[in-house]
PDB file of C-alpha atoms and ligand atoms in Angstrom:
ATOM      1  CA  MET A   1      -0.363  -0.063  -0.319  1.00  0.00           C
ATOM      2  CA  ASN A   2       1.542   3.293  -0.528  1.00  0.00           C
ATOM      3  CA  LEU A   3       0.296   6.280   1.291  1.00  0.00           C
ATOM      4  CA  ARG A   4       2.267   9.217  -0.720  1.00  0.00           C
ATOM      5  CA  GLN A   5       2.398  12.359   0.613  1.00  0.00           C
ATOM      6  CA  ASP A   6       3.380  13.940  -2.050  1.00  0.00           C
ATOM      7  CA  ARG A   7       5.896  16.292  -0.192  1.00  0.00           C
ATOM      8  CA  SER A   8       8.919  16.410  -1.445  1.00  0.00           C
ATOM      9  CA  PRO A   9      11.982  15.598   1.148  1.00  0.00           C
ATOM     10  CA  ASN A  10      14.922  18.065   1.897  1.00  0.00           C
ATOM     11  CA  GLU A  11      18.659  18.144   2.479  1.00  0.00           C
ATOM     12  CA  THR A  12      17.832  17.005   6.109  1.00  0.00           C
ATOM     13  CA  ASP A  13      15.433  15.027   5.036  1.00  0.00           C
ATOM     14  CA  ILE A  14      18.043  13.095   3.021  1.00  0.00           C
ATOM     15  CA  ARG A  15      20.348  12.813   5.412  1.00  0.00           C
ATOM     16  CA  ALA A  16      17.620  11.025   8.573  1.00  0.00           C
ATOM     17  CA  LEU A  17      17.767   8.577   5.952  1.00  0.00           C
ATOM     18  CA  TYR A  18      20.563   7.346   6.205  1.00  0.00           C
ATOM     19  CA  ASP A  19      21.777   8.386   9.718  1.00  0.00           C
ATOM     20  CA  ALA A  20      18.722   6.475  11.293  1.00  0.00           C
ATOM     21  CA  LEU A  21      19.849   3.157   8.213  1.00  0.00           C
ATOM     22  CA  LEU A  22      23.524   3.370   9.874  1.00  0.00           C
ATOM     23  CA  GLU A  23      23.062   3.334  13.232  1.00  0.00           C
ATOM     24  CA  ALA A  24      20.482   0.233  12.796  1.00  0.00           C
ATOM     25  CA  TYR A  25      22.692  -2.029  11.023  1.00  0.00           C
ATOM     26  CA  GLY A  26      25.649  -0.356  11.312  1.00  0.00           C
ATOM     27  CA  PRO A  27      28.121  -0.550   7.599  1.00  0.00           C
ATOM     28  CA  GLN A  28      27.190  -2.909   4.940  1.00  0.00           C
ATOM     29  CA  ASN A  29      31.378  -3.099   3.692  1.00  0.00           C
ATOM     30  CA  TRP A  30      29.724  -3.031   0.635  1.00  0.00           C
ATOM     31  CA  TRP A  31      30.826  -4.500  -2.236  1.00  0.00           C
ATOM     32  CA  PRO A  32      30.627  -8.402  -1.861  1.00  0.00           C
ATOM     33  CA  GLY A  33      33.440  -9.474  -4.468  1.00  0.00           C
ATOM     34  CA  ASP A  34      36.616  -8.713  -4.280  1.00  0.00           C
ATOM     35  CA  GLY A  35      37.839  -6.024  -6.490  1.00  0.00           C
ATOM     36  CA  PRO A  36      36.518  -4.269  -9.495  1.00  0.00           C
ATOM     37  CA  PHE A  37      36.445  -7.204 -12.202  1.00  0.00           C
ATOM     38  CA  GLU A  38      34.354  -9.105  -9.653  1.00  0.00           C
ATOM     39  CA  VAL A  39      31.731  -6.634  -8.976  1.00  0.00           C
ATOM     40  CA  ILE A  40      31.216  -5.664 -13.024  1.00  0.00           C
ATOM     41  CA  VAL A  41      30.560  -9.458 -13.163  1.00  0.00           C
ATOM     42  CA  GLY A  42      28.104  -9.769 -10.069  1.00  0.00           C
ATOM     43  CA  ALA A  43      27.315  -6.040 -10.900  1.00  0.00           C
ATOM     44  CA  ILE A  44      25.591  -8.681 -14.197  1.00  0.00           C
ATOM     45  CA  LEU A  45      24.997 -11.619 -13.258  1.00  0.00           C
ATOM     46  CA  THR A  46      22.696 -10.582 -10.583  1.00  0.00           C
ATOM     47  CA  GLN A  47      19.844  -9.010 -12.563  1.00  0.00           C
ATOM     48  CA  ASN A  48      16.882 -10.788 -11.906  1.00  0.00           C
ATOM     49  CA  THR A  49      18.100 -12.990  -8.672  1.00  0.00           C
ATOM     50  CA  SER A  50      19.096 -13.247  -6.054  1.00  0.00           C
ATOM     51  CA  TRP A  51      22.950 -12.640  -4.594  1.00  0.00           C
ATOM     52  CA  THR A  52      22.830 -16.539  -3.800  1.00  0.00           C
ATOM     53  CA  ASN A  53      22.965 -17.714  -7.765  1.00  0.00           C
ATOM     54  CA  VAL A  54      25.433 -15.177  -8.560  1.00  0.00           C
ATOM     55  CA  GLU A  55      27.846 -16.624  -5.610  1.00  0.00           C
ATOM     56  CA  LYS A  56      27.375 -18.995  -6.918  1.00  0.00           C
ATOM     57  CA  ALA A  57      28.465 -18.889 -10.990  1.00  0.00           C
ATOM     58  CA  LEU A  58      30.729 -16.095  -9.389  1.00  0.00           C
ATOM     59  CA  GLU A  59      32.326 -19.495  -8.824  1.00  0.00           C
ATOM     60  CA  ALA A  60      31.770 -22.368 -11.714  1.00  0.00           C
ATOM     61  CA  LEU A  61      32.672 -19.437 -13.427  1.00  0.00           C
ATOM     62  CA  LYS A  62      36.699 -19.027 -11.722  1.00  0.00           C
ATOM     63  CA  SER A  63      36.779 -23.467 -11.301  1.00  0.00           C
ATOM     64  CA  ALA A  64      36.399 -23.092 -15.722  1.00  0.00           C
ATOM     65  CA  GLY A  65      39.263 -20.663 -15.720  1.00  0.00           C
ATOM     66  CA  LEU A  66      37.021 -17.634 -17.317  1.00  0.00           C
ATOM     67  CA  TRP A  67      38.508 -15.018 -14.884  1.00  0.00           C
ATOM     68  CA  SER A  68      39.772 -12.283 -16.562  1.00  0.00           C
ATOM     69  CA  ILE A  69      38.379 -10.101 -19.372  1.00  0.00           C
ATOM     70  CA  GLY A  70      40.505 -12.074 -21.281  1.00  0.00           C
ATOM     71  CA  ALA A  71      38.858 -15.422 -21.217  1.00  0.00           C
ATOM     72  CA  LEU A  72      35.190 -14.066 -21.082  1.00  0.00           C
ATOM     73  CA  HIS A  73      36.237 -12.268 -24.042  1.00  0.00           C
ATOM     74  CA  GLU A  74      37.819 -16.439 -26.034  1.00  0.00           C
ATOM     75  CA  THR A  75      34.909 -18.085 -24.561  1.00  0.00           C
ATOM     76  CA  PRO A  76      32.089 -18.983 -27.234  1.00  0.00           C
ATOM     77  CA  LEU A  77      29.016 -17.626 -25.988  1.00  0.00           C
ATOM     78  CA  ASP A  78      27.490 -21.803 -25.059  1.00  0.00           C
ATOM     79  CA  ARG A  79      30.023 -22.603 -23.280  1.00  0.00           C
ATOM     80  CA  LEU A  80      29.495 -19.037 -21.473  1.00  0.00           C
ATOM     81  CA  ALA A  81      26.250 -19.519 -20.868  1.00  0.00           C
ATOM     82  CA  GLY A  82      26.737 -23.597 -19.433  1.00  0.00           C
ATOM     83  CA  THR A  83      28.950 -21.982 -17.221  1.00  0.00           C
ATOM     84  CA  ILE A  84      26.697 -19.008 -15.301  1.00  0.00           C
ATOM     85  CA  ARG A  85      23.850 -21.545 -16.082  1.00  0.00           C
ATOM     86  CA  SER A  86      22.815 -21.646 -12.070  1.00  0.00           C
ATOM     87  CA  SER A  87      22.128 -16.602 -11.859  1.00  0.00           C
ATOM     88  CA  GLY A  88      19.262 -17.716 -14.343  1.00  0.00           C
ATOM     89  CA  TYR A  89      18.252 -15.555 -17.543  1.00  0.00           C
ATOM     90  CA  TYR A  90      22.828 -17.622 -18.645  1.00  0.00           C
ATOM     91  CA  ASN A  91      21.769 -16.329 -22.589  1.00  0.00           C
ATOM     92  CA  GLN A  92      21.054 -12.907 -21.766  1.00  0.00           C
ATOM     93  CA  LYS A  93      23.538 -12.380 -19.223  1.00  0.00           C
ATOM     94  CA  ALA A  94      26.604 -14.427 -21.513  1.00  0.00           C
ATOM     95  CA  ARG A  95      25.901 -12.238 -24.204  1.00  0.00           C
ATOM     96  CA  LYS A  96      26.817  -9.010 -21.899  1.00  0.00           C
ATOM     97  CA  LEU A  97      29.146 -10.041 -20.490  1.00  0.00           C
ATOM     98  CA  LYS A  98      31.162 -10.623 -23.917  1.00  0.00           C
ATOM     99  CA  THR A  99      29.532  -8.063 -25.101  1.00  0.00           C
ATOM    100  CA  PHE A 100      30.769  -6.501 -21.757  1.00  0.00           C
ATOM    101  CA  ALA A 101      34.908  -8.288 -22.736  1.00  0.00           C
ATOM    102  CA  GLU A 102      34.723  -6.926 -26.272  1.00  0.00           C
ATOM    103  CA  LEU A 103      34.677  -3.120 -25.457  1.00  0.00           C
ATOM    104  CA  VAL A 104      36.966  -3.297 -22.937  1.00  0.00           C
ATOM    105  CA  GLU A 105      39.953  -5.241 -25.570  1.00  0.00           C
ATOM    106  CA  ALA A 106      38.970  -3.693 -28.049  1.00  0.00           C
ATOM    107  CA  GLU A 107      38.568  -0.507 -27.000  1.00  0.00           C
ATOM    108  CA  TYR A 108      41.027  -0.369 -24.210  1.00  0.00           C
ATOM    109  CA  ALA A 109      43.721  -3.788 -24.817  1.00  0.00           C
ATOM    110  CA  GLY A 110      41.945  -5.575 -21.906  1.00  0.00           C
ATOM    111  CA  ASN A 111      42.995  -3.261 -19.491  1.00  0.00           C
ATOM    112  CA  LEU A 112      39.713  -2.857 -17.563  1.00  0.00           C
ATOM    113  CA  ALA A 113      42.206  -0.803 -14.724  1.00  0.00           C
ATOM    114  CA  ARG A 114      42.303   1.664 -17.865  1.00  0.00           C
ATOM    115  CA  PHE A 115      38.162   1.563 -18.739  1.00  0.00           C
ATOM    116  CA  LEU A 116      37.508   2.505 -15.112  1.00  0.00           C
ATOM    117  CA  ALA A 117      39.967   5.817 -14.805  1.00  0.00           C
ATOM    118  CA  LEU A 118      37.871   7.095 -17.010  1.00  0.00           C
ATOM    119  CA  PRO A 119      36.071  10.332 -15.262  1.00  0.00           C
ATOM    120  CA  LEU A 120      32.543   9.392 -14.409  1.00  0.00           C
ATOM    121  CA  VAL A 121      30.930  11.368 -17.308  1.00  0.00           C
ATOM    122  CA  ASP A 122      32.495   9.944 -19.772  1.00  0.00           C
ATOM    123  CA  LEU A 123      32.116   5.468 -18.125  1.00  0.00           C
ATOM    124  CA  ARG A 124      28.824   6.109 -17.169  1.00  0.00           C
ATOM    125  CA  PRO A 125      27.643   7.167 -21.621  1.00  0.00           C
ATOM    126  CA  GLU A 126      30.383   3.624 -22.168  1.00  0.00           C
ATOM    127  CA  LEU A 127      28.990   1.611 -20.048  1.00  0.00           C
ATOM    128  CA  LEU A 128      24.599   2.140 -20.808  1.00  0.00           C
ATOM    129  CA  ALA A 129      25.890   2.045 -24.220  1.00  0.00           C
ATOM    130  CA  VAL A 130      27.212  -1.623 -24.199  1.00  0.00           C
ATOM    131  CA  TRP A 131      24.697  -4.210 -24.789  1.00  0.00           C
ATOM    132  CA  GLY A 132      22.023  -5.193 -22.101  1.00  0.00           C
ATOM    133  CA  ILE A 133      23.955  -2.579 -19.237  1.00  0.00           C
ATOM    134  CA  GLY A 134      20.394  -0.181 -17.991  1.00  0.00           C
ATOM    135  CA  GLU A 135      20.971   2.684 -15.563  1.00  0.00           C
ATOM    136  CA  GLU A 136      21.239   1.059 -12.690  1.00  0.00           C
ATOM    137  CA  THR A 137      24.164  -1.679 -13.900  1.00  0.00           C
ATOM    138  CA  ALA A 138      26.246   1.000 -15.293  1.00  0.00           C
ATOM    139  CA  ASP A 139      25.617   2.871 -11.620  1.00  0.00           C
ATOM    140  CA  ASP A 140      26.812  -0.275  -9.270  1.00  0.00           C
ATOM    141  CA  ILE A 141      29.741  -0.256 -12.173  1.00  0.00           C
ATOM    142  CA  VAL A 142      30.345   3.049 -11.638  1.00  0.00           C
ATOM    143  CA  LEU A 143      30.322   3.341  -7.617  1.00  0.00           C
ATOM    144  CA  TYR A 144      31.653   0.132  -6.382  1.00  0.00           C
ATOM    145  CA  ALA A 145      34.392  -0.098  -9.248  1.00  0.00           C
ATOM    146  CA  ALA A 146      35.338   2.756 -10.171  1.00  0.00           C
ATOM    147  CA  GLY A 147      34.125   4.599  -6.634  1.00  0.00           C
ATOM    148  CA  HIS A 148      32.881   7.861  -8.857  1.00  0.00           C
ATOM    149  CA  ALA A 149      29.470   9.798  -6.772  1.00  0.00           C
ATOM    150  CA  SER A 150      27.438   7.889  -9.513  1.00  0.00           C
ATOM    151  CA  PHE A 151      23.958   6.925  -6.609  1.00  0.00           C
ATOM    152  CA  VAL A 152      22.556   3.390  -7.078  1.00  0.00           C
ATOM    153  CA  ILE A 153      18.863   2.922  -7.518  1.00  0.00           C
ATOM    154  CA  ASP A 154      17.021  -0.032  -7.759  1.00  0.00           C
ATOM    155  CA  GLY A 155      13.305  -1.224  -7.119  1.00  0.00           C
ATOM    156  CA  TYR A 156      14.326  -1.602  -2.939  1.00  0.00           C
ATOM    157  CA  THR A 157      14.878   2.192  -3.047  1.00  0.00           C
ATOM    158  CA  ARG A 158      12.182   3.039  -5.155  1.00  0.00           C
ATOM    159  CA  ARG A 159      10.401   1.050  -2.992  1.00  0.00           C
ATOM    160  CA  ILE A 160      11.491   2.659   0.377  1.00  0.00           C
ATOM    161  CA  VAL A 161      10.840   6.559  -1.005  1.00  0.00           C
ATOM    162  CA  ASP A 162       7.310   6.044  -2.279  1.00  0.00           C
ATOM    163  CA  ARG A 163       6.031   4.636   1.472  1.00  0.00           C
ATOM    164  CA  LEU A 164       7.871   7.368   2.807  1.00  0.00           C
ATOM    165  CA  GLY A 165       5.905  10.008   0.281  1.00  0.00           C
ATOM    166  CA  TRP A 166       8.565  11.398  -1.003  1.00  0.00           C
ATOM    167  CA  ARG A 167       7.450  12.703  -3.793  1.00  0.00           C
ATOM    168  CA  VAL A 168       8.955  12.354  -6.898  1.00  0.00           C
ATOM    169  CA  ASP A 169       9.033  14.257 -10.038  1.00  0.00           C
ATOM    170  CA  GLY A 170       8.600  11.798 -12.881  1.00  0.00           C
ATOM    171  CA  GLU A 171       8.803   7.564 -12.783  1.00  0.00           C
ATOM    172  CA  ALA A 172      12.382   7.805 -14.027  1.00  0.00           C
ATOM    173  CA  TYR A 173      15.401   6.597 -13.104  1.00  0.00           C
ATOM    174  CA  GLY A 174      16.846   9.482 -12.996  1.00  0.00           C
ATOM    175  CA  ASP A 175      13.902  11.803 -11.365  1.00  0.00           C
ATOM    176  CA  TYR A 176      14.912   9.111  -8.559  1.00  0.00           C
ATOM    177  CA  GLN A 177      18.779   9.979  -8.274  1.00  0.00           C
ATOM    178  CA  ALA A 178      17.768  13.673  -8.498  1.00  0.00           C
ATOM    179  CA  LEU A 179      16.636  13.524  -5.251  1.00  0.00           C
ATOM    180  CA  PHE A 180      19.646  11.342  -4.230  1.00  0.00           C
ATOM    181  CA  SER A 181      21.746  13.586  -5.621  1.00  0.00           C
ATOM    182  CA  ASP A 182      20.423  17.376  -5.415  1.00  0.00           C
ATOM    183  CA  ARG A 183      20.373  16.277  -1.388  1.00  0.00           C
ATOM    184  CA  LEU A 184      23.493  15.188  -0.916  1.00  0.00           C
ATOM    185  CA  PRO A 185      27.693  15.677  -1.535  1.00  0.00           C
ATOM    186  CA  ALA A 186      28.604  13.191  -4.438  1.00  0.00           C
ATOM    187  CA  ASP A 187      30.918  11.210  -1.688  1.00  0.00           C
ATOM    188  CA  ALA A 188      31.014   7.800  -3.226  1.00  0.00           C
ATOM    189  CA  ARG A 189      32.466   6.474   0.297  1.00  0.00           C
ATOM    190  CA  LEU A 190      28.236   8.327   1.175  1.00  0.00           C
ATOM    191  CA  PHE A 191      26.763   6.967  -1.632  1.00  0.00           C
ATOM    192  CA  ASN A 192      28.123   3.515  -0.855  1.00  0.00           C
ATOM    193  CA  GLU A 193      27.134   2.593   2.354  1.00  0.00           C
ATOM    194  CA  TYR A 194      23.811   4.500   1.322  1.00  0.00           C
ATOM    195  CA  HIS A 195      22.426   2.596  -1.214  1.00  0.00           C
ATOM    196  CA  ALA A 196      23.803  -1.014   1.213  1.00  0.00           C
ATOM    197  CA  LEU A 197      22.314   0.332   3.449  1.00  0.00           C
ATOM    198  CA  ILE A 198      18.774   0.698   1.663  1.00  0.00           C
ATOM    199  CA  VAL A 199      18.964  -3.300   0.475  1.00  0.00           C
ATOM    200  CA  ARG A 200      19.747  -4.491   3.482  1.00  0.00           C
ATOM    201  CA  HIS A 201      16.101  -2.332   4.669  1.00  0.00           C
ATOM    202  CA  ALA A 202      14.552  -3.512   2.308  1.00  0.00           C
ATOM    203  CA  ALA A 203      15.381  -7.046   1.953  1.00  0.00           C
ATOM    204  CA  ASP A 204      15.225  -7.180   5.876  1.00  0.00           C
ATOM    205  CA  VAL A 205      11.784  -4.610   7.447  1.00  0.00           C
ATOM    206  CA  CYS A 206      10.513  -3.446   4.371  1.00  0.00           C
ATOM    207  CA  ARG A 207       9.588  -6.248   2.445  1.00  0.00           C
ATOM    208  CA  PRO A 208       7.248  -6.539  -0.602  1.00  0.00           C
ATOM    209  CA  THR A 209       5.129  -7.503   3.074  1.00  0.00           C
ATOM    210  CA  PRO A 210       6.885  -4.539   4.854  1.00  0.00           C
ATOM    211  CA  VAL A 211       7.150  -5.747   8.553  1.00  0.00           C
ATOM    212  CA  CYS A 212       6.477  -1.757  10.056  1.00  0.00           C
ATOM    213  CA  GLU A 213       6.167  -2.759  13.581  1.00  0.00           C
ATOM    214  CA  GLY A 214       9.320  -1.470  14.774  1.00  0.00           C
ATOM    215  CA  CYS A 215      10.979  -0.134  11.884  1.00  0.00           C
ATOM    216  CA  VAL A 216      13.260   2.660  12.705  1.00  0.00           C
ATOM    217  CA  LEU A 217      11.680   4.430  10.002  1.00  0.00           C
ATOM    218  CA  LEU A 218       8.067   4.255  11.640  1.00  0.00           C
ATOM    219  CA  ALA A 219       7.423   7.833  12.757  1.00  0.00           C
ATOM    220  CA  THR A 220       8.144   9.411   9.055  1.00  0.00           C
ATOM    221  CA  CYS A 221       6.475   7.504   7.222  1.00  0.00           C
ATOM    222  CA  PRO A 222       2.656   7.902   6.766  1.00  0.00           C
ATOM    223  CA  THR A 223       2.439   3.849   5.010  1.00  0.00           C
ATOM    224  CA  GLY A 224       3.702   3.003   8.078  1.00  0.00           C
ATOM    225  CA  VAL A 225       1.823   4.723  10.806  1.00  0.00           C
ATOM    226  CA  GLU A 226      -1.326   3.384   7.989  1.00  0.00           C
ATOM    227  CA  ARG A 227      -0.646   0.688   8.703  1.00  0.00           C
ATOM    228  CA  ILE A 228      -0.340   0.496  12.416  1.00  0.00           C
ATOM    229  CA  ARG A 229      -2.884   2.232  12.979  1.00  0.00           C
ATOM    230  CA  ARG A 230      -5.444  -0.580  11.290  1.00  0.00           C
TER     231      ARG A 230
HETATM  232  S1  LIG B 301       7.542   2.085   8.423  1.00  0.00           S
HETATM  233 FE1  LIG B 301       9.639   0.100   7.554  1.00  0.00          FE
HETATM  234  S2  LIG B 301       8.899  -0.839   7.225  1.00  0.00           S
HETATM  235 FE2  LIG B 301       7.119   0.001   7.720  1.00  0.00          FE
HETATM  236  S3  LIG B 301       6.534   1.463   4.837  1.00  0.00           S
HETATM  237 FE3  LIG B 301       7.664   2.594   6.030  1.00  0.00          FE
HETATM  238  S4  LIG B 301       9.697   2.484   6.017  1.00  0.00           S
HETATM  239 FE4  LIG B 301       8.421   0.517   4.809  1.00  0.00          FE
END
């Protein structure tokens, strides 16, 4: 249930949400991956599946010796797809991995560090031009692999923002992103922690059916107040 109050949050509201989640859950120490290559592969594989399934696919890639840009580039598509089967949508995801690897091979001599050293203004469009990489995946990579301040928006973020009754100037990814980016300093560490905390809160408490009783945001959440009242 969404009881939007059409109240535009100010900087204090955005900061208060972060502070409340950080106090409740502590630092999340994301990304749950080891180094930029693993972050990128994980960001592509995690679309529409659980992280547990992603971890199985990551291990399978390592075991098969497909753990480099060069290996992703050279391995036949069907073999790559079979290796990441546990992640779901494996044919599409294999194609995304190969298309990304082809970009790095062709334009950056296979040097991932050189690619990630691009400034934010160039890196994000480069990623969005890769077949199958959308804004959320691009920002996962920009933020967690390259360390640039680009706020990640996912379904969890939209759910919490909507339930808090915060007005958003549209439904697009960029509309939700601006809600945070326009009210926070461009600080990659802050954006990193903030997104991780949102995911934690949405997974543990503000679930599809929220557990509002005892929620740290209850006092400022019209959806939660209404649910408790009923
Ligand atoms: S009170 Fe908490 S759990 Fe309930 S809808 Fe609001 S944010 Fe979600």
